[in-house]
Each structure stands twice: as structure tokens, then as C-alpha cells.
Amino acid sequence: MKRFEFSLNKLMGYKKQVLDREKNSLAHLRRQQQQYIDEKRALEETLRRSNQEFLEKSAAGMTIMQVTTFKGYHSSLSAQIKELEASIEKMEERVQKQLGVVIEATKEVSSLEKLEDKQLEEYNFKVAKSEEQFIEEYVTNASYRAV
């Protein structure tokens, strides 16, 4: 009997390529989101240190110009943090959407793999039947020759 070949092998190969591409896209989005989160944390740390420095300098005495400069810097940092928070939220939405695409592609590949397993099982059953029939014929022929 000829060897097993899945009838939808090319389609499954294509679907696996699509799945890999979508997974790579998801990984890229997650890396980008993590970069935004890291940038936000760095800005928050900078703001925290600047606030600490402001408190120390204000306790020692500061000019109005220095206070204004600190306040402007803090406002700028806060605005950047808010922008990053908005970017992080948008990226989360994109990540969730892409995750849905990856799940759908995974389902398609999985269904093709299950179909392949079923076809392989049917093939193995037919091979076993064929071998069984061959053995029966061999035994029958051998018993006729013995007589």
C-alpha cells in the first residue's frame, strides 16, 4: 500500500505560516507595549527623584525662578507619562485584537491537525486490514500447497 499523505498538506502548511506570522506580529506588539511601560516607569522614577530634589531644595530655600522651573519640568514629565499611559492602553487594545487573530489561526491549524490525525488513523486501519487479508491469503495458499 502507498505511504500516507495528508490530502490537505499544502493548506496546513499555509495555515501554519499564517499562524507563525500572526504570532510574530503579536510578539512585536507586546515588545512595543513593554517598551512603553518601561519608558513610563523611567519617567515616573525621574519625576519621583525630581520631586525629592525639589523638596530638599525648597527646604533650604529657592528662588521663584527655580520653583517655576521645577514646576514646569514636573508638568512636562506628567504630560509625557499621561501620553505613554494612553499609548499603553492603545497597545493593549491592539494586543488583545491580535491575540484574537492568533487564537483563530491556532484553531484553524488545530482543526487541520485533527483532520490529519483522523485520516492517518483511517489509513492505519486500512493498512492493518490489508496486511490481515494478505496473511489470510498466504495461510490459505500455504495450506492448499501442503495438501
Tab-separated table of N, CA, C and O in Angstrom, residues 1-5 119-134:
chain	number	residue	atom	x	y	z
A	1	MET	N	0.852	-1.180	0.000
A	1	MET	CA	0.000	0.000	0.000
A	1	MET	C	0.897	1.241	0.000
A	1	MET	O	1.963	1.247	0.600
A	2	LYS	N	0.477	2.292	-0.696
A	2	LYS	CA	1.293	3.504	-0.763
A	2	LYS	C	1.347	4.176	0.614
A	2	LYS	O	0.476	3.977	1.457
A	3	ARG	N	2.391	4.974	0.797
A	3	ARG	CA	2.571	5.614	2.101
A	3	ARG	C	1.533	6.718	2.302
A	3	ARG	O	0.996	7.270	1.347
A	4	PHE	N	1.321	7.065	3.580
A	4	PHE	CA	0.291	8.044	3.936
A	4	PHE	C	0.713	9.442	3.502
A	4	PHE	O	1.855	9.857	3.692
A	5	GLU	N	-0.232	10.166	2.925
A	5	GLU	CA	-0.021	11.572	2.600
A	5	GLU	C	-1.318	12.321	2.897
A	5	GLU	O	-2.372	11.976	2.368
A	119	GLN	N	-7.390	11.101	9.341
A	119	GLN	CA	-7.047	10.441	8.081
A	119	GLN	C	-5.928	9.411	8.289
A	119	GLN	O	-5.952	8.339	7.686
A	120	LEU	N	-4.971	9.734	9.154
A	120	LEU	CA	-3.889	8.791	9.440
A	120	LEU	C	-4.430	7.553	10.136
A	120	LEU	O	-4.017	6.427	9.831
A	121	GLU	N	-5.358	7.751	11.043
A	121	GLU	CA	-5.984	6.625	11.740
A	121	GLU	C	-6.718	5.724	10.735
A	121	GLU	O	-6.594	4.492	10.796
A	122	GLU	N	-7.464	6.335	9.813
A	122	GLU	CA	-8.159	5.564	8.777
A	122	GLU	C	-7.153	4.825	7.895
A	122	GLU	O	-7.360	3.659	7.547
A	123	TYR	N	-6.058	5.485	7.551
A	123	TYR	CA	-5.023	4.870	6.732
A	123	TYR	C	-4.424	3.659	7.456
A	123	TYR	O	-4.251	2.593	6.862
A	124	ASN	N	-4.097	3.848	8.741
A	124	ASN	CA	-3.519	2.751	9.522
A	124	ASN	C	-4.499	1.581	9.627
A	124	ASN	O	-4.086	0.413	9.579
A	125	PHE	N	-5.785	1.892	9.752
A	125	PHE	CA	-6.793	0.837	9.797
A	125	PHE	C	-6.813	0.061	8.482
A	125	PHE	O	-6.858	-1.173	8.469
A	126	LYS	N	-6.772	0.785	7.369
A	126	LYS	CA	-6.770	0.135	6.052
A	126	LYS	C	-5.507	-0.701	5.853
A	126	LYS	O	-5.563	-1.796	5.288
A	127	VAL	N	-4.376	-0.198	6.310
A	127	VAL	CA	-3.122	-0.952	6.205
A	127	VAL	C	-3.217	-2.235	7.015
A	127	VAL	O	-2.830	-3.316	6.551
A	128	ALA	N	-3.757	-2.123	8.229
A	128	ALA	CA	-3.901	-3.311	9.072
A	128	ALA	C	-4.835	-4.324	8.415
A	128	ALA	O	-4.550	-5.535	8.418
A	129	LYS	N	-5.938	-3.864	7.844
A	129	LYS	CA	-6.869	-4.756	7.146
A	129	LYS	C	-6.180	-5.416	5.954
A	129	LYS	O	-6.353	-6.610	5.704
A	130	SER	N	-5.423	-4.632	5.208
A	130	SER	CA	-4.727	-5.148	4.044
A	130	SER	C	-3.711	-6.219	4.448
A	130	SER	O	-3.608	-7.275	3.807
A	131	GLU	N	-2.969	-5.961	5.498
A	131	GLU	CA	-1.989	-6.941	5.985
A	131	GLU	C	-2.684	-8.190	6.498
A	131	GLU	O	-2.219	-9.314	6.273
A	132	GLU	N	-3.797	-7.998	7.166
A	132	GLU	CA	-4.573	-9.133	7.664
A	132	GLU	C	-5.061	-9.993	6.498
A	132	GLU	O	-4.974	-11.221	6.534
A	133	GLN	N	-5.555	-9.336	5.457
A	133	GLN	CA	-6.049	-10.051	4.281
A	133	GLN	C	-4.901	-10.789	3.587
A	133	GLN	O	-5.047	-11.938	3.166
A	134	PHE	N	-3.723	-10.150	3.508
A	134	PHE	CA	-2.562	-10.778	2.895
A	134	PHE	C	-2.161	-12.030	3.659
A	134	PHE	O	-1.864	-13.078	3.059
